[in-house]
């Protein structure tokens, strides 16, 4: 059976710009050696990207996924799954965007099972869904 699409292996680098031609493909994130800032393309209706962590253990680095502009903010959010379960903290926590200007998602030290999907349904804003497995809660904030 022929392969109809090829997933994207994101390089171990400090920056990564998402190619709009790779919409609809899963972007596999490695165990990084430095925090990686991922910049989404200009929003367009129908674009979607998924980022999945494929390291063998918790990463010591972060992903910062930027929309590029607070005008092109996130709607929705992710579920944080606490990987140090039983350590007197919440085990599952929703992390929400403010729905009006938050354009930067920071996934702090992701662990196996982390998967984030970002979709543009209206040509302006990005819908955010997924789950982040980590000892640290992710953040959704405005760009500086």
PDB file of N, CA, C and O in Angstrom, residues 15-87:
ATOM      1  N   UNK A  15      14.608  27.263  16.699  1.00  0.00           N
ATOM      2  CA  UNK A  15      13.435  27.823  16.032  1.00  0.00           C
ATOM      3  C   UNK A  15      12.958  26.859  14.948  1.00  0.00           C
ATOM      4  O   UNK A  15      13.748  26.094  14.377  1.00  0.00           O
ATOM      5  N   UNK A  16      11.665  26.917  14.686  1.00  0.00           N
ATOM      6  CA  UNK A  16      11.069  26.113  13.627  1.00  0.00           C
ATOM      7  C   UNK A  16       9.881  26.886  13.090  1.00  0.00           C
ATOM      8  O   UNK A  16       8.994  27.289  13.855  1.00  0.00           O
ATOM      9  N   UNK A  17       9.870  27.126  11.780  1.00  0.00           N
ATOM     10  CA  UNK A  17       8.754  27.810  11.137  1.00  0.00           C
ATOM     11  C   UNK A  17       7.912  26.771  10.412  1.00  0.00           C
ATOM     12  O   UNK A  17       8.429  26.035   9.562  1.00  0.00           O
ATOM     13  N   UNK A  18       6.639  26.721  10.752  1.00  0.00           N
ATOM     14  CA  UNK A  18       5.740  25.735  10.171  1.00  0.00           C
ATOM     15  C   UNK A  18       5.401  26.148   8.738  1.00  0.00           C
ATOM     16  O   UNK A  18       4.998  27.279   8.488  1.00  0.00           O
ATOM     17  N   UNK A  19       5.574  25.232   7.808  1.00  0.00           N
ATOM     18  CA  UNK A  19       5.275  25.457   6.395  1.00  0.00           C
ATOM     19  C   UNK A  19       3.779  25.216   6.180  1.00  0.00           C
ATOM     20  O   UNK A  19       3.283  24.136   6.498  1.00  0.00           O
ATOM     21  N   UNK A  20       3.049  26.189   5.633  1.00  0.00           N
ATOM     22  CA  UNK A  20       1.609  25.979   5.422  1.00  0.00           C
ATOM     23  C   UNK A  20       1.332  24.796   4.494  1.00  0.00           C
ATOM     24  O   UNK A  20       0.259  24.200   4.560  1.00  0.00           O
ATOM     25  N   UNK A  21       2.281  24.425   3.649  1.00  0.00           N
ATOM     26  CA  UNK A  21       2.102  23.262   2.779  1.00  0.00           C
ATOM     27  C   UNK A  21       2.084  21.959   3.573  1.00  0.00           C
ATOM     28  O   UNK A  21       1.714  20.913   3.029  1.00  0.00           O
ATOM     29  N   UNK A  22       2.496  22.000   4.831  1.00  0.00           N
ATOM     30  CA  UNK A  22       2.478  20.813   5.685  1.00  0.00           C
ATOM     31  C   UNK A  22       1.227  20.739   6.554  1.00  0.00           C
ATOM     32  O   UNK A  22       1.190  20.008   7.535  1.00  0.00           O
ATOM     33  N   UNK A  23       0.203  21.503   6.185  1.00  0.00           N
ATOM     34  CA  UNK A  23      -1.064  21.446   6.904  1.00  0.00           C
ATOM     35  C   UNK A  23      -1.629  20.029   6.803  1.00  0.00           C
ATOM     36  O   UNK A  23      -1.485  19.355   5.788  1.00  0.00           O
ATOM     37  N   UNK A  24      -2.235  19.597   7.886  1.00  0.00           N
ATOM     38  CA  UNK A  24      -2.838  18.274   7.905  1.00  0.00           C
ATOM     39  C   UNK A  24      -1.868  17.157   8.226  1.00  0.00           C
ATOM     40  O   UNK A  24      -2.242  15.990   8.201  1.00  0.00           O
ATOM     41  N   UNK A  25      -0.628  17.504   8.547  1.00  0.00           N
ATOM     42  CA  UNK A  25       0.377  16.496   8.881  1.00  0.00           C
ATOM     43  C   UNK A  25       0.779  16.615  10.349  1.00  0.00           C
ATOM     44  O   UNK A  25       0.812  17.711  10.909  1.00  0.00           O
ATOM     45  N   UNK A  26       1.106  15.484  10.938  1.00  0.00           N
ATOM     46  CA  UNK A  26       1.588  15.483  12.310  1.00  0.00           C
ATOM     47  C   UNK A  26       3.062  15.872  12.296  1.00  0.00           C
ATOM     48  O   UNK A  26       3.845  15.378  11.486  1.00  0.00           O
ATOM     49  N   UNK A  27       3.427  16.778  13.188  1.00  0.00           N
ATOM     50  CA  UNK A  27       4.811  17.219  13.359  1.00  0.00           C
ATOM     51  C   UNK A  27       5.349  16.538  14.618  1.00  0.00           C
ATOM     52  O   UNK A  27       4.873  16.815  15.721  1.00  0.00           O
ATOM     53  N   UNK A  28       6.308  15.640  14.426  1.00  0.00           N
ATOM     54  CA  UNK A  28       6.868  14.898  15.555  1.00  0.00           C
ATOM     55  C   UNK A  28       8.023  15.677  16.165  1.00  0.00           C
ATOM     56  O   UNK A  28       8.987  16.022  15.488  1.00  0.00           O
ATOM     57  N   UNK A  29       7.894  15.963  17.459  1.00  0.00           N
ATOM     58  CA  UNK A  29       8.877  16.757  18.186  1.00  0.00           C
ATOM     59  C   UNK A  29       9.871  15.831  18.885  1.00  0.00           C
ATOM     60  O   UNK A  29       9.471  14.946  19.634  1.00  0.00           O
ATOM     61  N   UNK A  30      11.181  16.065  18.675  1.00  0.00           N
ATOM     62  CA  UNK A  30      12.191  15.218  19.307  1.00  0.00           C
ATOM     63  C   UNK A  30      12.469  15.651  20.746  1.00  0.00           C
ATOM     64  O   UNK A  30      11.935  16.669  21.208  1.00  0.00           O
ATOM     65  N   UNK A  31      13.315  14.906  21.413  1.00  0.00           N
ATOM     66  CA  UNK A  31      13.862  15.313  22.704  1.00  0.00           C
ATOM     67  C   UNK A  31      14.856  16.431  22.370  1.00  0.00           C
ATOM     68  O   UNK A  31      15.914  16.183  21.799  1.00  0.00           O
ATOM     69  N   UNK A  32      14.492  17.668  22.675  1.00  0.00           N
ATOM     70  CA  UNK A  32      15.269  18.839  22.240  1.00  0.00           C
ATOM     71  C   UNK A  32      16.479  19.106  23.134  1.00  0.00           C
ATOM     72  O   UNK A  32      16.476  18.749  24.317  1.00  0.00           O
ATOM     73  N   UNK A  33      17.483  19.780  22.570  1.00  0.00           N
ATOM     74  CA  UNK A  33      18.644  20.199  23.353  1.00  0.00           C
ATOM     75  C   UNK A  33      18.548  21.658  23.786  1.00  0.00           C
ATOM     76  O   UNK A  33      19.378  22.131  24.552  1.00  0.00           O
ATOM     77  N   UNK A  34      17.531  22.380  23.279  1.00  0.00           N
ATOM     78  CA  UNK A  34      17.268  23.766  23.671  1.00  0.00           C
ATOM     79  C   UNK A  34      15.786  24.028  23.461  1.00  0.00           C
ATOM     80  O   UNK A  34      15.138  23.351  22.654  1.00  0.00           O
ATOM     81  N   UNK A  35      15.238  24.998  24.175  1.00  0.00           N
ATOM     82  CA  UNK A  35      13.848  25.373  23.960  1.00  0.00           C
ATOM     83  C   UNK A  35      13.653  25.751  22.500  1.00  0.00           C
ATOM     84  O   UNK A  35      14.501  26.418  21.906  1.00  0.00           O
ATOM     85  N   UNK A  36      12.539  25.330  21.912  1.00  0.00           N
ATOM     86  CA  UNK A  36      12.255  25.566  20.502  1.00  0.00           C
ATOM     87  C   UNK A  36      11.045  26.487  20.360  1.00  0.00           C
ATOM     88  O   UNK A  36       9.972  26.182  20.893  1.00  0.00           O
ATOM     89  N   UNK A  37      11.223  27.604  19.654  1.00  0.00           N
ATOM     90  CA  UNK A  37      10.108  28.484  19.334  1.00  0.00           C
ATOM     91  C   UNK A  37       9.588  28.096  17.964  1.00  0.00           C
ATOM     92  O   UNK A  37      10.313  28.148  16.967  1.00  0.00           O
ATOM     93  N   UNK A  38       8.334  27.686  17.932  1.00  0.00           N
ATOM     94  CA  UNK A  38       7.658  27.237  16.720  1.00  0.00           C
ATOM     95  C   UNK A  38       6.737  28.363  16.289  1.00  0.00           C
ATOM     96  O   UNK A  38       5.893  28.817  17.067  1.00  0.00           O
ATOM     97  N   UNK A  39       6.889  28.829  15.049  1.00  0.00           N
ATOM     98  CA  UNK A  39       6.052  29.913  14.544  1.00  0.00           C
ATOM     99  C   UNK A  39       5.087  29.363  13.504  1.00  0.00           C
ATOM    100  O   UNK A  39       5.514  28.743  12.519  1.00  0.00           O
ATOM    101  N   UNK A  40       3.799  29.593  13.751  1.00  0.00           N
ATOM    102  CA  UNK A  40       2.773  29.155  12.809  1.00  0.00           C
ATOM    103  C   UNK A  40       2.742  30.067  11.601  1.00  0.00           C
ATOM    104  O   UNK A  40       3.136  31.234  11.678  1.00  0.00           O
ATOM    105  N   UNK A  41       2.247  29.565  10.459  1.00  0.00           N
ATOM    106  CA  UNK A  41       2.115  30.431   9.282  1.00  0.00           C
ATOM    107  C   UNK A  41       0.951  31.402   9.450  1.00  0.00           C
ATOM    108  O   UNK A  41       0.187  31.318  10.423  1.00  0.00           O
ATOM    109  N   UNK A  42       0.799  32.288   8.495  1.00  0.00           N
ATOM    110  CA  UNK A  42      -0.346  33.195   8.482  1.00  0.00           C
ATOM    111  C   UNK A  42      -1.610  32.345   8.489  1.00  0.00           C
ATOM    112  O   UNK A  42      -1.711  31.373   7.730  1.00  0.00           O
ATOM    113  N   UNK A  43      -2.566  32.656   9.362  1.00  0.00           N
ATOM    114  CA  UNK A  43      -3.761  31.825   9.420  1.00  0.00           C
ATOM    115  C   UNK A  43      -4.545  31.841   8.110  1.00  0.00           C
ATOM    116  O   UNK A  43      -4.609  32.873   7.438  1.00  0.00           O
ATOM    117  N   UNK A  44      -5.105  30.690   7.775  1.00  0.00           N
ATOM    118  CA  UNK A  44      -5.982  30.551   6.617  1.00  0.00           C
ATOM    119  C   UNK A  44      -6.983  29.450   6.950  1.00  0.00           C
ATOM    120  O   UNK A  44      -6.623  28.429   7.550  1.00  0.00           O
ATOM    121  N   UNK A  45      -8.213  29.648   6.566  1.00  0.00           N
ATOM    122  CA  UNK A  45      -9.264  28.679   6.861  1.00  0.00           C
ATOM    123  C   UNK A  45      -8.865  27.294   6.364  1.00  0.00           C
ATOM    124  O   UNK A  45      -8.436  27.138   5.215  1.00  0.00           O
ATOM    125  N   UNK A  46      -8.976  26.313   7.243  1.00  0.00           N
ATOM    126  CA  UNK A  46      -8.685  24.935   6.883  1.00  0.00           C
ATOM    127  C   UNK A  46      -7.301  24.444   7.257  1.00  0.00           C
ATOM    128  O   UNK A  46      -7.049  23.244   7.238  1.00  0.00           O
ATOM    129  N   UNK A  47      -6.391  25.343   7.605  1.00  0.00           N
ATOM    130  CA  UNK A  47      -5.060  24.895   8.024  1.00  0.00           C
ATOM    131  C   UNK A  47      -5.155  24.232   9.392  1.00  0.00           C
ATOM    132  O   UNK A  47      -5.867  24.715  10.276  1.00  0.00           O
ATOM    133  N   UNK A  48      -4.455  23.123   9.562  1.00  0.00           N
ATOM    134  CA  UNK A  48      -4.320  22.539  10.899  1.00  0.00           C
ATOM    135  C   UNK A  48      -2.982  21.831  11.001  1.00  0.00           C
ATOM    136  O   UNK A  48      -2.457  21.321  10.008  1.00  0.00           O
ATOM    137  N   UNK A  49      -2.456  21.856  12.207  1.00  0.00           N
ATOM    138  CA  UNK A  49      -1.149  21.263  12.495  1.00  0.00           C
ATOM    139  C   UNK A  49      -1.251  20.549  13.836  1.00  0.00           C
ATOM    140  O   UNK A  49      -1.920  21.021  14.742  1.00  0.00           O
ATOM    141  N   UNK A  50      -0.576  19.430  13.925  1.00  0.00           N
ATOM    142  CA  UNK A  50      -0.550  18.684  15.173  1.00  0.00           C
ATOM    143  C   UNK A  50       0.901  18.458  15.555  1.00  0.00           C
ATOM    144  O   UNK A  50       1.733  18.140  14.701  1.00  0.00           O
ATOM    145  N   UNK A  51       1.200  18.628  16.839  1.00  0.00           N
ATOM    146  CA  UNK A  51       2.549  18.461  17.361  1.00  0.00           C
ATOM    147  C   UNK A  51       2.511  17.352  18.413  1.00  0.00           C
ATOM    148  O   UNK A  51       1.714  17.417  19.350  1.00  0.00           O
ATOM    149  N   UNK A  52       3.373  16.346  18.237  1.00  0.00           N
ATOM    150  CA  UNK A  52       3.391  15.197  19.145  1.00  0.00           C
ATOM    151  C   UNK A  52       4.821  14.968  19.619  1.00  0.00           C
ATOM    152  O   UNK A  52       5.761  14.964  18.813  1.00  0.00           O
ATOM    153  N   UNK A  53       4.975  14.764  20.921  1.00  0.00           N
ATOM    154  CA  UNK A  53       6.297  14.513  21.493  1.00  0.00           C
ATOM    155  C   UNK A  53       6.657  13.041  21.335  1.00  0.00           C
ATOM    156  O   UNK A  53       5.859  12.156  21.680  1.00  0.00           O
ATOM    157  N   UNK A  54       7.867  12.764  20.826  1.00  0.00           N
ATOM    158  CA  UNK A  54       8.295  11.383  20.582  1.00  0.00           C
ATOM    159  C   UNK A  54       9.601  11.035  21.280  1.00  0.00           C
ATOM    160  O   UNK A  54      10.270  10.091  20.897  1.00  0.00           O
ATOM    161  N   UNK A  55       9.959  11.763  22.324  1.00  0.00           N
ATOM    162  CA  UNK A  55      11.152  11.416  23.100  1.00  0.00           C
ATOM    163  C   UNK A  55      10.898  10.177  23.944  1.00  0.00           C
ATOM    164  O   UNK A  55       9.753   9.754  24.136  1.00  0.00           O
ATOM    165  N   UNK A  56      11.964   9.594  24.437  1.00  0.00           N
ATOM    166  CA  UNK A  56      11.850   8.379  25.247  1.00  0.00           C
ATOM    167  C   UNK A  56      11.642   8.680  26.735  1.00  0.00           C
ATOM    168  O   UNK A  56      11.295   7.787  27.496  1.00  0.00           O
ATOM    169  N   UNK A  57      11.869   9.912  27.133  1.00  0.00           N
ATOM    170  CA  UNK A  57      11.683  10.345  28.519  1.00  0.00           C
ATOM    171  C   UNK A  57      11.253  11.807  28.493  1.00  0.00           C
ATOM    172  O   UNK A  57      11.228  12.431  27.432  1.00  0.00           O
ATOM    173  N   UNK A  58      10.931  12.349  29.639  1.00  0.00           N
ATOM    174  CA  UNK A  58      10.532  13.753  29.697  1.00  0.00           C
ATOM    175  C   UNK A  58      11.638  14.629  29.116  1.00  0.00           C
ATOM    176  O   UNK A  58      12.819  14.422  29.394  1.00  0.00           O
ATOM    177  N   UNK A  59      11.244  15.578  28.294  1.00  0.00           N
ATOM    178  CA  UNK A  59      12.210  16.511  27.712  1.00  0.00           C
ATOM    179  C   UNK A  59      12.603  17.531  28.775  1.00  0.00           C
ATOM    180  O   UNK A  59      11.794  17.906  29.619  1.00  0.00           O
ATOM    181  N   UNK A  60      13.818  18.005  28.728  1.00  0.00           N
ATOM    182  CA  UNK A  60      14.268  19.047  29.650  1.00  0.00           C
ATOM    183  C   UNK A  60      14.030  20.436  29.066  1.00  0.00           C
ATOM    184  O   UNK A  60      14.318  21.439  29.705  1.00  0.00           O
ATOM    185  N   UNK A  61      13.501  20.499  27.838  1.00  0.00           N
ATOM    186  CA  UNK A  61      13.306  21.758  27.129  1.00  0.00           C
ATOM    187  C   UNK A  61      11.818  22.011  26.897  1.00  0.00           C
ATOM    188  O   UNK A  61      10.989  21.126  27.078  1.00  0.00           O
ATOM    189  N   UNK A  62      11.497  23.225  26.452  1.00  0.00           N
ATOM    190  CA  UNK A  62      10.113  23.645  26.230  1.00  0.00           C
ATOM    191  C   UNK A  62       9.824  23.836  24.746  1.00  0.00           C
ATOM    192  O   UNK A  62      10.739  24.057  23.951  1.00  0.00           O
ATOM    193  N   UNK A  63       8.531  23.814  24.414  1.00  0.00           N
ATOM    194  CA  UNK A  63       8.052  24.254  23.105  1.00  0.00           C
ATOM    195  C   UNK A  63       7.327  25.571  23.331  1.00  0.00           C
ATOM    196  O   UNK A  63       6.498  25.678  24.231  1.00  0.00           O
ATOM    197  N   UNK A  64       7.618  26.552  22.513  1.00  0.00           N
ATOM    198  CA  UNK A  64       6.858  27.801  22.512  1.00  0.00           C
ATOM    199  C   UNK A  64       6.216  27.888  21.138  1.00  0.00           C
ATOM    200  O   UNK A  64       6.923  28.017  20.137  1.00  0.00           O
ATOM    201  N   UNK A  65       4.888  27.772  21.090  1.00  0.00           N
ATOM    202  CA  UNK A  65       4.186  27.795  19.801  1.00  0.00           C
ATOM    203  C   UNK A  65       3.501  29.148  19.671  1.00  0.00           C
ATOM    204  O   UNK A  65       2.560  29.465  20.397  1.00  0.00           O
ATOM    205  N   UNK A  66       4.009  29.948  18.728  1.00  0.00           N
ATOM    206  CA  UNK A  66       3.564  31.324  18.544  1.00  0.00           C
ATOM    207  C   UNK A  66       2.712  31.460  17.283  1.00  0.00           C
ATOM    208  O   UNK A  66       3.058  30.922  16.234  1.00  0.00           O
ATOM    209  N   UNK A  67       1.635  32.226  17.401  1.00  0.00           N
ATOM    210  CA  UNK A  67       0.813  32.519  16.228  1.00  0.00           C
ATOM    211  C   UNK A  67       1.412  33.660  15.409  1.00  0.00           C
ATOM    212  O   UNK A  67       0.982  33.890  14.292  1.00  0.00           O
ATOM    213  N   UNK A  68       2.370  34.369  15.984  1.00  0.00           N
ATOM    214  CA  UNK A  68       3.007  35.483  15.296  1.00  0.00           C
ATOM    215  C   UNK A  68       2.407  36.841  15.605  1.00  0.00           C
ATOM    216  O   UNK A  68       3.033  37.867  15.382  1.00  0.00           O
ATOM    217  N   UNK A  69       1.165  36.866  16.125  1.00  0.00           N
ATOM    218  CA  UNK A  69       0.506  38.144  16.395  1.00  0.00           C
ATOM    219  C   UNK A  69      -0.615  37.928  17.402  1.00  0.00           C
ATOM    220  O   UNK A  69      -1.365  36.949  17.298  1.00  0.00           O
ATOM    221  N   UNK A  70      -0.764  38.856  18.348  1.00  0.00           N
ATOM    222  CA  UNK A  70      -1.863  38.770  19.306  1.00  0.00           C
ATOM    223  C   UNK A  70      -3.224  38.940  18.633  1.00  0.00           C
ATOM    224  O   UNK A  70      -4.251  38.603  19.209  1.00  0.00           O
ATOM    225  N   UNK A  71      -3.243  39.449  17.389  1.00  0.00           N
ATOM    226  CA  UNK A  71      -4.482  39.547  16.616  1.00  0.00           C
ATOM    227  C   UNK A  71      -4.947  38.160  16.188  1.00  0.00           C
ATOM    228  O   UNK A  71      -6.140  37.911  16.060  1.00  0.00           O
ATOM    229  N   UNK A  72      -4.003  37.255  15.964  1.00  0.00           N
ATOM    230  CA  UNK A  72      -4.297  35.883  15.542  1.00  0.00           C
ATOM    231  C   UNK A  72      -4.189  34.958  16.751  1.00  0.00           C
ATOM    232  O   UNK A  72      -3.389  34.032  16.775  1.00  0.00           O
ATOM    233  N   UNK A  73      -4.995  35.219  17.745  1.00  0.00           N
ATOM    234  CA  UNK A  73      -4.898  34.561  19.038  1.00  0.00           C
ATOM    235  C   UNK A  73      -5.487  33.146  19.031  1.00  0.00           C
ATOM    236  O   UNK A  73      -6.158  32.723  18.092  1.00  0.00           O
ATOM    237  N   UNK A  74      -5.231  32.451  20.140  1.00  0.00           N
ATOM    238  CA  UNK A  74      -5.784  31.115  20.359  1.00  0.00           C
ATOM    239  C   UNK A  74      -7.172  31.197  20.983  1.00  0.00           C
ATOM    240  O   UNK A  74      -7.443  32.066  21.807  1.00  0.00           O
ATOM    241  N   UNK A  75      -8.022  30.269  20.592  1.00  0.00           N
ATOM    242  CA  UNK A  75      -9.292  30.009  21.266  1.00  0.00           C
ATOM    243  C   UNK A  75      -9.209  28.565  21.755  1.00  0.00           C
ATOM    244  O   UNK A  75      -8.597  27.728  21.106  1.00  0.00           O
ATOM    245  N   UNK A  76      -9.796  28.269  22.893  1.00  0.00           N
ATOM    246  CA  UNK A  76      -9.741  26.911  23.426  1.00  0.00           C
ATOM    247  C   UNK A  76      -8.603  26.765  24.408  1.00  0.00           C
ATOM    248  O   UNK A  76      -8.237  27.703  25.103  1.00  0.00           O
ATOM    249  N   UNK A  77      -8.020  25.561  24.446  1.00  0.00           N
ATOM    250  CA  UNK A  77      -6.928  25.312  25.380  1.00  0.00           C
ATOM    251  C   UNK A  77      -6.526  23.849  25.368  1.00  0.00           C
ATOM    252  O   UNK A  77      -6.886  23.100  24.460  1.00  0.00           O
ATOM    253  N   UNK A  78      -5.783  23.463  26.385  1.00  0.00           N
ATOM    254  CA  UNK A  78      -5.279  22.095  26.496  1.00  0.00           C
ATOM    255  C   UNK A  78      -5.577  21.565  27.898  1.00  0.00           C
ATOM    256  O   UNK A  78      -5.867  22.325  28.813  1.00  0.00           O
ATOM    257  N   UNK A  79      -5.484  20.266  28.042  1.00  0.00           N
ATOM    258  CA  UNK A  79      -5.575  19.635  29.352  1.00  0.00           C
ATOM    259  C   UNK A  79      -4.158  19.321  29.814  1.00  0.00           C
ATOM    260  O   UNK A  79      -3.385  18.707  29.067  1.00  0.00           O
ATOM    261  N   UNK A  80      -3.810  19.770  31.007  1.00  0.00           N
ATOM    262  CA  UNK A  80      -2.511  19.419  31.587  1.00  0.00           C
ATOM    263  C   UNK A  80      -2.689  18.140  32.389  1.00  0.00           C
ATOM    264  O   UNK A  80      -3.550  18.059  33.268  1.00  0.00           O
ATOM    265  N   UNK A  81      -1.877  17.125  32.047  1.00  0.00           N
ATOM    266  CA  UNK A  81      -1.872  15.853  32.774  1.00  0.00           C
ATOM    267  C   UNK A  81      -0.592  15.819  33.591  1.00  0.00           C
ATOM    268  O   UNK A  81       0.504  15.731  33.036  1.00  0.00           O
ATOM    269  N   UNK A  82      -0.736  15.923  34.892  1.00  0.00           N
ATOM    270  CA  UNK A  82       0.406  16.020  35.801  1.00  0.00           C
ATOM    271  C   UNK A  82       1.156  14.693  35.862  1.00  0.00           C
ATOM    272  O   UNK A  82       0.611  13.683  36.298  1.00  0.00           O
ATOM    273  N   UNK A  83       2.412  14.691  35.428  1.00  0.00           N
ATOM    274  CA  UNK A  83       3.170  13.435  35.362  1.00  0.00           C
ATOM    275  C   UNK A  83       3.832  13.053  36.685  1.00  0.00           C
ATOM    276  O   UNK A  83       4.423  11.979  36.779  1.00  0.00           O
ATOM    277  N   UNK A  84       3.732  13.910  37.701  1.00  0.00           N
ATOM    278  CA  UNK A  84       4.207  13.484  39.022  1.00  0.00           C
ATOM    279  C   UNK A  84       2.992  13.251  39.921  1.00  0.00           C
ATOM    280  O   UNK A  84       2.901  13.726  41.041  1.00  0.00           O
ATOM    281  N   UNK A  85       2.066  12.467  39.400  1.00  0.00           N
ATOM    282  CA  UNK A  85       0.796  12.184  40.065  1.00  0.00           C
ATOM    283  C   UNK A  85       1.020  11.737  41.502  1.00  0.00           C
ATOM    284  O   UNK A  85       1.951  10.994  41.807  1.00  0.00           O
ATOM    285  N   UNK A  86       0.144  12.216  42.358  1.00  0.00           N
ATOM    286  CA  UNK A  86       0.222  11.852  43.770  1.00  0.00           C
ATOM    287  C   UNK A  86       1.141  12.745  44.575  1.00  0.00           C
ATOM    288  O   UNK A  86       1.345  12.530  45.759  1.00  0.00           O
ATOM    289  N   UNK A  87       1.708  13.770  43.959  1.00  0.00           N
ATOM    290  CA  UNK A  87       2.627  14.663  44.660  1.00  0.00           C
ATOM    291  C   UNK A  87       1.883  15.875  45.227  1.00  0.00           C
ATOM    292  O   UNK A  87       2.404  16.976  45.243  1.00  0.00           O
TER     293      UNK A  87
END
